[in-house]
Coordinates of C-alpha atoms in Angstrom, one line a residue:
X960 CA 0.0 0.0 0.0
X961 CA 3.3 2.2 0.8
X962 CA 4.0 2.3 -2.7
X963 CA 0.5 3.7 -4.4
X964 CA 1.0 7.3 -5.1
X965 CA -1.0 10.3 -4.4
X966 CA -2.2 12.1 -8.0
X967 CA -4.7 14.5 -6.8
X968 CA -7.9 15.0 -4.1
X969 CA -10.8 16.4 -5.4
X970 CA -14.3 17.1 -3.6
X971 CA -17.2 16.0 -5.7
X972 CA -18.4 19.5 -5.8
X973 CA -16.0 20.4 -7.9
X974 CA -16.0 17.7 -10.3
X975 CA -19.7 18.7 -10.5
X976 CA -18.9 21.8 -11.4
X977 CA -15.8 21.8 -13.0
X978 CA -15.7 18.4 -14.5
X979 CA -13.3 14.9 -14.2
X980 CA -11.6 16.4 -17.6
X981 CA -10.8 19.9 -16.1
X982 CA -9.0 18.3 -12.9
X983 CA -7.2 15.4 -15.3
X984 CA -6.1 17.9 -17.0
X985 CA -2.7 18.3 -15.7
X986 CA -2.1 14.9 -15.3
X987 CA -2.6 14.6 -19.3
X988 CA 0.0 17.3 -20.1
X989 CA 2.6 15.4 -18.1
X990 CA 1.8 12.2 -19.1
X991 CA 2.1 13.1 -22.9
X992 CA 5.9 13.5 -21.7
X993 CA 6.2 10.8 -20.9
X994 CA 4.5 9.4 -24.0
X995 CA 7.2 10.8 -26.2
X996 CA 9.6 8.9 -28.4
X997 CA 12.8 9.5 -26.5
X998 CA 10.7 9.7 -22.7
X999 CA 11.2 12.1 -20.4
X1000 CA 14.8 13.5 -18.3
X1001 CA 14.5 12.8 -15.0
X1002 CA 17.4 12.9 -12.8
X1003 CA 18.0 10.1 -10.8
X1004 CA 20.9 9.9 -8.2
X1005 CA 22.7 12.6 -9.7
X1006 CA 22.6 11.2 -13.6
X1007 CA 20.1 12.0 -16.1
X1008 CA 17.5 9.1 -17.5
X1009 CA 15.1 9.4 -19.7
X1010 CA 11.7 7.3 -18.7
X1011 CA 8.7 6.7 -21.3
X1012 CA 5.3 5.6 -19.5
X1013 CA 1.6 5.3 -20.1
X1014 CA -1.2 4.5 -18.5
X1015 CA -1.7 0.3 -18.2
X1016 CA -5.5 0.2 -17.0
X1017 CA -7.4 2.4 -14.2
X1018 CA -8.8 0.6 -11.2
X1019 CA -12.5 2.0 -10.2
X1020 CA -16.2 1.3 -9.2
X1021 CA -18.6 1.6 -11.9
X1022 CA -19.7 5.0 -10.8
X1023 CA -16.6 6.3 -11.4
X1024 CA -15.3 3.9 -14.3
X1025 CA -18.4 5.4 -16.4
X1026 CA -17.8 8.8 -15.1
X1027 CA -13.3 8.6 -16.0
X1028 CA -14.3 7.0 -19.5
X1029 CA -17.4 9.7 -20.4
X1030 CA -20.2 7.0 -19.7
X1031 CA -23.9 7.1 -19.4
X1032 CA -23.2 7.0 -15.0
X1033 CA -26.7 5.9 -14.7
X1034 CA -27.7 2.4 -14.3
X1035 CA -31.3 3.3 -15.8
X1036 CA -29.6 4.8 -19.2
X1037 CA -30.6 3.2 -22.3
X1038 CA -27.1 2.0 -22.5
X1039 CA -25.2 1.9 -19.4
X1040 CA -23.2 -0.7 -19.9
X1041 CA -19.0 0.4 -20.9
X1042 CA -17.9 -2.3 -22.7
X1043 CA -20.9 -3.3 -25.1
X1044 CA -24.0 -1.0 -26.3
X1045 CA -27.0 -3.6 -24.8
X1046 CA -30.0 -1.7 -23.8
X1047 CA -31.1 -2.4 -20.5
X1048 CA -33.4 -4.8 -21.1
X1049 CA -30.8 -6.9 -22.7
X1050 CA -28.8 -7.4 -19.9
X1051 CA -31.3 -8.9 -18.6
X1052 CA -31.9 -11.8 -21.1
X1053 CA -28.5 -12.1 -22.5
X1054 CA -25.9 -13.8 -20.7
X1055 CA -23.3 -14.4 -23.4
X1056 CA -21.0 -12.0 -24.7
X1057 CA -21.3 -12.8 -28.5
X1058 CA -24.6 -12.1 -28.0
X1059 CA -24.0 -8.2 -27.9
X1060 CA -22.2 -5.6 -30.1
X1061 CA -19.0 -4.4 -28.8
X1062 CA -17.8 -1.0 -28.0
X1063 CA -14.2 -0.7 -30.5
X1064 CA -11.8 2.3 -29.9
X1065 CA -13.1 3.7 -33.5
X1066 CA -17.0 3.3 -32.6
X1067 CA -16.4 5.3 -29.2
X1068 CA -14.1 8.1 -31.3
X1069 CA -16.7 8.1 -33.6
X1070 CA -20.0 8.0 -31.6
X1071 CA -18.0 10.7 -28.8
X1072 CA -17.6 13.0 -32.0
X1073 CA -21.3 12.9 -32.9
X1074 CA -22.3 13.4 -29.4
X1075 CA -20.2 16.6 -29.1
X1076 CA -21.6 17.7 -32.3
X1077 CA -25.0 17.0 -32.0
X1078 CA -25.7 16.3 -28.3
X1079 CA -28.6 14.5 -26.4
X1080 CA -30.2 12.3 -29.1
X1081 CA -26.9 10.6 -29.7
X1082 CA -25.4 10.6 -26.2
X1083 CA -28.6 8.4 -25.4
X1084 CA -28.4 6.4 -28.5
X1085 CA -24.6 5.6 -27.6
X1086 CA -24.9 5.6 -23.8
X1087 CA -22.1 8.6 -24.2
X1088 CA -21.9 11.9 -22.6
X1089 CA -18.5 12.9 -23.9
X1090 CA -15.2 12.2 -25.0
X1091 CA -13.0 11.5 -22.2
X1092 CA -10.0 13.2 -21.9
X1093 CA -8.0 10.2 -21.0
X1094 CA -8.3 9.4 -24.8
X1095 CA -6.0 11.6 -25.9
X1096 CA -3.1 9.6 -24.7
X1097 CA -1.4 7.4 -27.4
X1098 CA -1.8 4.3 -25.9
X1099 CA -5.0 3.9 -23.5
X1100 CA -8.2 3.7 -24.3
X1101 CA -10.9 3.8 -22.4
X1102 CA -13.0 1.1 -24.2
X1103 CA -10.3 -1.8 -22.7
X1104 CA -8.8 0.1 -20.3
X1105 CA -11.7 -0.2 -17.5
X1106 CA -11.9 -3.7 -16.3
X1107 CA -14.3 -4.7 -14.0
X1108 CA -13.8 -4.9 -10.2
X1109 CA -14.2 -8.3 -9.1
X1110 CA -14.0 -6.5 -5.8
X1111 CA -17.5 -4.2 -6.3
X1112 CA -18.9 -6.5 -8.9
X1113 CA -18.6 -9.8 -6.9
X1114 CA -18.1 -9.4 -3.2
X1115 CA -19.9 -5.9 -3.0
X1116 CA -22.6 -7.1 -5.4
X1117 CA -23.7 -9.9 -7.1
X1118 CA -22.3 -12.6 -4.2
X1119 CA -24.0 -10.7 -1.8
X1120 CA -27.3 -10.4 -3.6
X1121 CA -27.2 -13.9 -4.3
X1122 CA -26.6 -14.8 -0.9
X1123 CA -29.0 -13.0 0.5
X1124 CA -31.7 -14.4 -2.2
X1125 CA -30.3 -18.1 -1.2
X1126 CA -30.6 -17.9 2.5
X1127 CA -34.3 -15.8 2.7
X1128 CA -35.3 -19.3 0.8
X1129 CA -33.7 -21.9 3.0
X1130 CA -34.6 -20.2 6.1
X1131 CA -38.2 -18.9 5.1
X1132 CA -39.7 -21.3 2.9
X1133 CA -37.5 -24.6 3.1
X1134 CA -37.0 -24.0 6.7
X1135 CA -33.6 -25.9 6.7
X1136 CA -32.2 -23.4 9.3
X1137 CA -33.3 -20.4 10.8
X1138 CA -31.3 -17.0 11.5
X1139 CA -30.5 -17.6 15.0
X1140 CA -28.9 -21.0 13.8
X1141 CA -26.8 -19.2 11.3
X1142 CA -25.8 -16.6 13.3
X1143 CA -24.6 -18.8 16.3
X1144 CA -22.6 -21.3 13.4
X1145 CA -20.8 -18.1 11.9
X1146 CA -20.0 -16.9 16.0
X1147 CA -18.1 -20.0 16.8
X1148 CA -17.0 -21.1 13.3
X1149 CA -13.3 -21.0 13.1
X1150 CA -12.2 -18.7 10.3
X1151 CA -8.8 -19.2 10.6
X1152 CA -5.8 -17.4 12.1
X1153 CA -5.2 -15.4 8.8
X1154 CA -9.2 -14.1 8.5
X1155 CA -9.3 -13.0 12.6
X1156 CA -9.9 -9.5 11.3
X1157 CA -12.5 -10.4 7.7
X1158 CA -15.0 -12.6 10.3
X1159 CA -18.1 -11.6 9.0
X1160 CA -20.8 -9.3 11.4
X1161 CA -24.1 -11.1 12.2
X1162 CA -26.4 -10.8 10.0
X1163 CA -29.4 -9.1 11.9
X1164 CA -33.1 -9.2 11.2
X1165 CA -33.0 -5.7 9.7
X1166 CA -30.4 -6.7 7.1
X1167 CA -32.0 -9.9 6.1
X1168 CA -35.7 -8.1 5.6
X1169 CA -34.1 -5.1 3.9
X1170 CA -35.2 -4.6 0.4
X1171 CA -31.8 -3.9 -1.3
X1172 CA -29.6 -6.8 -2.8
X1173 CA -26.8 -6.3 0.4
X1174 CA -26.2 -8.6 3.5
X1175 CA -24.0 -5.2 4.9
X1176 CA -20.8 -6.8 4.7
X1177 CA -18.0 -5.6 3.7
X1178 CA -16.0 -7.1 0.5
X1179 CA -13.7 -8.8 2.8
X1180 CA -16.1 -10.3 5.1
X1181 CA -18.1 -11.2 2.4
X1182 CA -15.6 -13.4 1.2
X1183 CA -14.6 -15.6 3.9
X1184 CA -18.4 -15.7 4.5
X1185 CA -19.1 -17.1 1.2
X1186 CA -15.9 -19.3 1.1
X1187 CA -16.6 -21.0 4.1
X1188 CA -21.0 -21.2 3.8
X1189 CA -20.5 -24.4 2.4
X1190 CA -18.6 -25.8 5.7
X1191 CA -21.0 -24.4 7.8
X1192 CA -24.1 -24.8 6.9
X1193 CA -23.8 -27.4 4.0
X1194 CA -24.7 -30.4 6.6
X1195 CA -28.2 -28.8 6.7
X1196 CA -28.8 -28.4 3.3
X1197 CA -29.9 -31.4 0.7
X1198 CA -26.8 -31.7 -1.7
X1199 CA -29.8 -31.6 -4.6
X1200 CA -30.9 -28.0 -4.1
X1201 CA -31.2 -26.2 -7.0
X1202 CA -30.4 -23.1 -5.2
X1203 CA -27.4 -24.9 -3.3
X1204 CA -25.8 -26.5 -6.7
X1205 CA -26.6 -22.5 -8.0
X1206 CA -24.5 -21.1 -5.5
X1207 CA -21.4 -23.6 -5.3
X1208 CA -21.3 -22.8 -9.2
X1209 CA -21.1 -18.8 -8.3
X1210 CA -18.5 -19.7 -5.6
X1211 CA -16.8 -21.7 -8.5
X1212 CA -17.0 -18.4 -11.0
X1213 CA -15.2 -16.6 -7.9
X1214 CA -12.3 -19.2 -7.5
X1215 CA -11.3 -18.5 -11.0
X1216 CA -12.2 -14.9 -11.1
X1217 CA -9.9 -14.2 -8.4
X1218 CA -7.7 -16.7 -9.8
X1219 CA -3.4 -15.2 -9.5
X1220 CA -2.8 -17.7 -12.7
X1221 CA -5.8 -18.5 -15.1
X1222 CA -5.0 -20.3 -18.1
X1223 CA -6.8 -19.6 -21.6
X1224 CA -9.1 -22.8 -21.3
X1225 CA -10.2 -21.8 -17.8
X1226 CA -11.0 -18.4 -18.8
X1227 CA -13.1 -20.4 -21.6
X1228 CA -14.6 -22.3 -18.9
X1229 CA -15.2 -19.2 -17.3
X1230 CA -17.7 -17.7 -19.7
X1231 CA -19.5 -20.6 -20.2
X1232 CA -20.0 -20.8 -16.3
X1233 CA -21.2 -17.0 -16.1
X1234 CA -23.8 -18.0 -19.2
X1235 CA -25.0 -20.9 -17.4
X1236 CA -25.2 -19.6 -13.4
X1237 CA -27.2 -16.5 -14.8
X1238 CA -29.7 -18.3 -17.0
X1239 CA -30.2 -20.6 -13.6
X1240 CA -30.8 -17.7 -11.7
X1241 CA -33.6 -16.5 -13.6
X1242 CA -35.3 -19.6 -13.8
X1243 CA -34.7 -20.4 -10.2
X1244 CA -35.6 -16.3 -8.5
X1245 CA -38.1 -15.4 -11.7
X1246 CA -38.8 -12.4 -8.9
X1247 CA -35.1 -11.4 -8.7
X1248 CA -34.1 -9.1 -11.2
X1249 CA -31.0 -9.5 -13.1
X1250 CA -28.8 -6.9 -11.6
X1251 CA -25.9 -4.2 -13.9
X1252 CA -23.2 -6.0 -12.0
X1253 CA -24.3 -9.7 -13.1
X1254 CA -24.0 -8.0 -16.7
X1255 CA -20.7 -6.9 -15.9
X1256 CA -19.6 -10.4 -15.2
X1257 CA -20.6 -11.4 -18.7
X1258 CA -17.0 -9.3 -19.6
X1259 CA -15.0 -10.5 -17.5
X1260 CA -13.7 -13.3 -19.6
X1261 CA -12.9 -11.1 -22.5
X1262 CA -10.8 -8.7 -19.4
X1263 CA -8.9 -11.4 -17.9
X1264 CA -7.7 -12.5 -21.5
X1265 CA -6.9 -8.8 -22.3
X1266 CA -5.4 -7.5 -19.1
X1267 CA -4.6 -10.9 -16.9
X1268 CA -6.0 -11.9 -13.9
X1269 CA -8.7 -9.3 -12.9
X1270 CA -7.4 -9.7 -9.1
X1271 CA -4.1 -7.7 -10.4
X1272 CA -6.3 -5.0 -11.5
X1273 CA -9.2 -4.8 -8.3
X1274 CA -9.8 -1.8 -5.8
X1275 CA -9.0 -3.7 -2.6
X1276 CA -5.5 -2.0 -2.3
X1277 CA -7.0 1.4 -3.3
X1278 CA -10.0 1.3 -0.9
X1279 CA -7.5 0.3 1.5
X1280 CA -5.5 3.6 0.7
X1281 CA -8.9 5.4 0.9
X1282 CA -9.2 4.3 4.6
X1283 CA -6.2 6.3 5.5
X1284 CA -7.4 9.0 4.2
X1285 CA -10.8 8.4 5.9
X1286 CA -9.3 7.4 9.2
X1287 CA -7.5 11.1 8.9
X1288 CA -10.3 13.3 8.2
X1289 CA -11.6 12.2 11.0
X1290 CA -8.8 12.4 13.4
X1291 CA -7.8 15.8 12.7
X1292 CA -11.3 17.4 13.2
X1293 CA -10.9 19.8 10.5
X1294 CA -13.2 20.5 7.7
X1295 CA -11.7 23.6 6.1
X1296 CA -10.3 23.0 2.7
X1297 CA -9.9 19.1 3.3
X1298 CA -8.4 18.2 0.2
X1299 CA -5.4 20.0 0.4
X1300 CA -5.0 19.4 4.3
X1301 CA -5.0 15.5 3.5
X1302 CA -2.8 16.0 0.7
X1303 CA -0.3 17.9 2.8
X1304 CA -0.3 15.5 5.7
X1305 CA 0.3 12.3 3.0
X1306 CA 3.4 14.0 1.3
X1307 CA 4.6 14.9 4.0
X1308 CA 4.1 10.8 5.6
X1309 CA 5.8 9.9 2.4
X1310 CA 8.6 12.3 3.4
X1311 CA 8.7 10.9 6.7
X1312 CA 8.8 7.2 4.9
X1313 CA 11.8 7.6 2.5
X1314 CA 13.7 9.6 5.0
X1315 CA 13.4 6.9 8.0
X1316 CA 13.9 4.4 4.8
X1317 CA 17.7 3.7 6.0
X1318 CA 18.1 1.4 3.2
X1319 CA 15.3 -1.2 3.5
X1320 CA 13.5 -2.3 1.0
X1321 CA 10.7 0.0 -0.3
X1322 CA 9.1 1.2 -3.6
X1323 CA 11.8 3.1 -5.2
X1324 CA 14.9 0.6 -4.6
X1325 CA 15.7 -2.9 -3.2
X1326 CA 17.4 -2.1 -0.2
X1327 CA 19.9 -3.5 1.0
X1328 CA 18.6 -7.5 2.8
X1329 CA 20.9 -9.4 4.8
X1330 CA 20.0 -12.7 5.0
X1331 CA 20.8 -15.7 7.6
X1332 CA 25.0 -15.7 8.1
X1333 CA 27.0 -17.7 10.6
X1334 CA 30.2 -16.0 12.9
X1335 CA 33.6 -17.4 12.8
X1336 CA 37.0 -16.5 14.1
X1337 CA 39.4 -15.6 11.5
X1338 CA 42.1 -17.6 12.5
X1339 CA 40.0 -21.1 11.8
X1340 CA 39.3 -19.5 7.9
X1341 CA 41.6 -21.2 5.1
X1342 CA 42.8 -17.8 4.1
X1343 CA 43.6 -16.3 7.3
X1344 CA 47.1 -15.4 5.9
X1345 CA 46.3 -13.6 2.8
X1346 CA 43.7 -11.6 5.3
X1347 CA 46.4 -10.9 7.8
X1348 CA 48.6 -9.8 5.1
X1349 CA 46.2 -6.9 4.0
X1350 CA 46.7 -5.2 7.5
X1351 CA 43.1 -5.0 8.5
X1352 CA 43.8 -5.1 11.4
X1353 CA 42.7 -8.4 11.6
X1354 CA 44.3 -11.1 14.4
X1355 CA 43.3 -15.1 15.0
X1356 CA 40.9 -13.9 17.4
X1357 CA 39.0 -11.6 15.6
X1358 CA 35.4 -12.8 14.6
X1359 CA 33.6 -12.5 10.9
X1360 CA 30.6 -12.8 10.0

């Protein structure tokens, strides 16, 4: 976490009133510096480098994926979807990628143009509002450079919608369990030494009657919930279950979704799992709707062949940095012009961090790492005499490590 940078703090005020491209801005001119043929110079312990860069992919909840790429940010648009241009009553009959037309870097340059030029008609036809400025870099595109986040997609959303949907059945109408049973199972389960600090929070009445898709986890507790259901209550639950078989083929999806090495038949497998676990759902919660973030799966084949694993490209570290910044605001009680008092106090932690460094290991070099040694006295070493006739200084007595 010690290595993600600070680029810039920005209240959504502003971006309301301002706009994303007006605060990128900045961050574009340098960046086309670094896009150059030849780099950059950049001094670097006293000698001069020049370093070429780009931008690889951006990390980002949908909200803010739609809003950094110059998408419809509205789930109710005609076409809110960033990757392919269903309508919203596609996504919720069409489970299979092939089955859509795809968003190209040409069709978005070409749609964003129309949009500018002729404005509301086309921005809803396209599911546009503008062209983002992030396109002007010679390498990224926004069209393949917003993956989706397994992290807000999965554990924030679909696993716990689907969890929720699973358990109201087994404890309300099958009656295999009931709340209090679950509750006291999860309270003495052992999670493991590693997830002392992911157990998840007891799922109250409240939460369990509420009428969004959440069980008020968070992604983290979410997981080890849904990784270890199966262990504790699977000895309740008829191994023929629809519902059950349903869910062990989402907790299947997850395994390879957050996968460290997927190979290109698994990511096959992949899609044809996604296809087959949300045609199931339908049939098996015809009351449930099919949600944006189900859709959002239905691309996340297509990403991980693209961009790699999608776990390399999540928002856990990021919402992780968010928490600092979180955790600060609140300690130092003071509200006026937050953005720059949090960006003062980081740089000047960084600071603090590369000046106590003393050659460890961190993110701009190695370090220096000494590794297990044994101590012996230098007369018992085979070349004690061409040592002693260096004059170090060094007798029989004297001990090396």
């Amino acid at each position: 976490m010690k290595a993600i940078q600070l680029l810039c703090l920005c209240t959504t005020s502003n971006i309301k009133e301002y706009g994303i491209d007006a605060v990128l801005k900045p961050f574009m001119t340098d960046l086309k510096k670094l896009e150059e043929p030849n780099g950059h110079p950049f001094t670097i312990n006293g000698s001069e480098e020049n370093i070429t860069g780009s931008i690889a992919y951006t990390s980002a909840d949908n909200l803010g994926a739609q809003l950094l790429g110059g998408f419809k940010e509205s789930c109710s648009a005609n076409k809110p979807c960033r990757y392919c241009l269903a309508t919203a009553e596609e996504m919720k009959s069409k489970f299979h990628e092939k089955e859509f037309v795809l968003r190209t870097k040409e069709s978005y340059n070409i749609q964003a143009d129309q949009v500018q030029k002729y404005g509301e008609h086309f921005s809803k036809t396209y599911g546009i509002n503008r062209k983002s400025i992030l396109t002007e870099s010679n390498y990224y595109h926004v069209v393949d450079g917003l993956p989706p986040d397994i992290m807000h997609d999965i554990l924030e959303g679909v696993l716990q919608y689907e969890t929720k949907e699973m358990l109201k059945n087994f404890i309300k109408v099958e009656h295999y369990l009931t709340l209090k049973i679950l509750n006291d199972r999860i309270a003495k389960y052992d999670f493991g030494y590693y997830n002392d600090t992911n157990k998840p929070s007891p799922i109250t009445e409240a939460k369990f009657s509420s009428n969004d898709n959440s069980l008020k986890q968070h992604a983290v507790q979410m997981w080890c919930l849904a990784t270890h259901i199966p262990l504790i209550i699977g000895d309740l639950i008829p191994l023929e279950n629809a519902r059950w078989i349903l869910y062990l083929k989402l907790l299947e999806i997850i395994s390879l979704c957050f996968a460290p090495v997927i190979s290109k038949d698994q990511v096959a497998y992949l899609q044809v799992l996604i296809n087959d676990h949300h045609h199931k759902f339908r049939e098996l919660y015809p009351e449930c709707s099919i949600i944006p973030k189900m859709h959002f799966m239905v691309h996340m084949p297509t990403a991980t062949m693209r961009m790699g694993p999608l776990v390399r490209a999540w928002c856990m570290r990021f919402e992780a940095k968010h928490h600092y910044f979180k955790k600060l605001s609140t300690v130092i009680g003071n509200y006026t012009n937050l953005p720059f008092t949090l960006a003062m106090r980081h740089q000047q932690w960084l600071c603090y961090q590369l000046q106590s460094a003393n050659h460890e290991s961190g993110f701009l070099e190695k370090g220096v790492e000494v590794g297990p040694g044994s101590t012996f006295c230098a007369g018992d070493l085979d070349y004690y005499n061409l040592l002693e006739e260096q004059e170090f200084g060094i007798d029989q007595t004297t001990n090396i490590t």
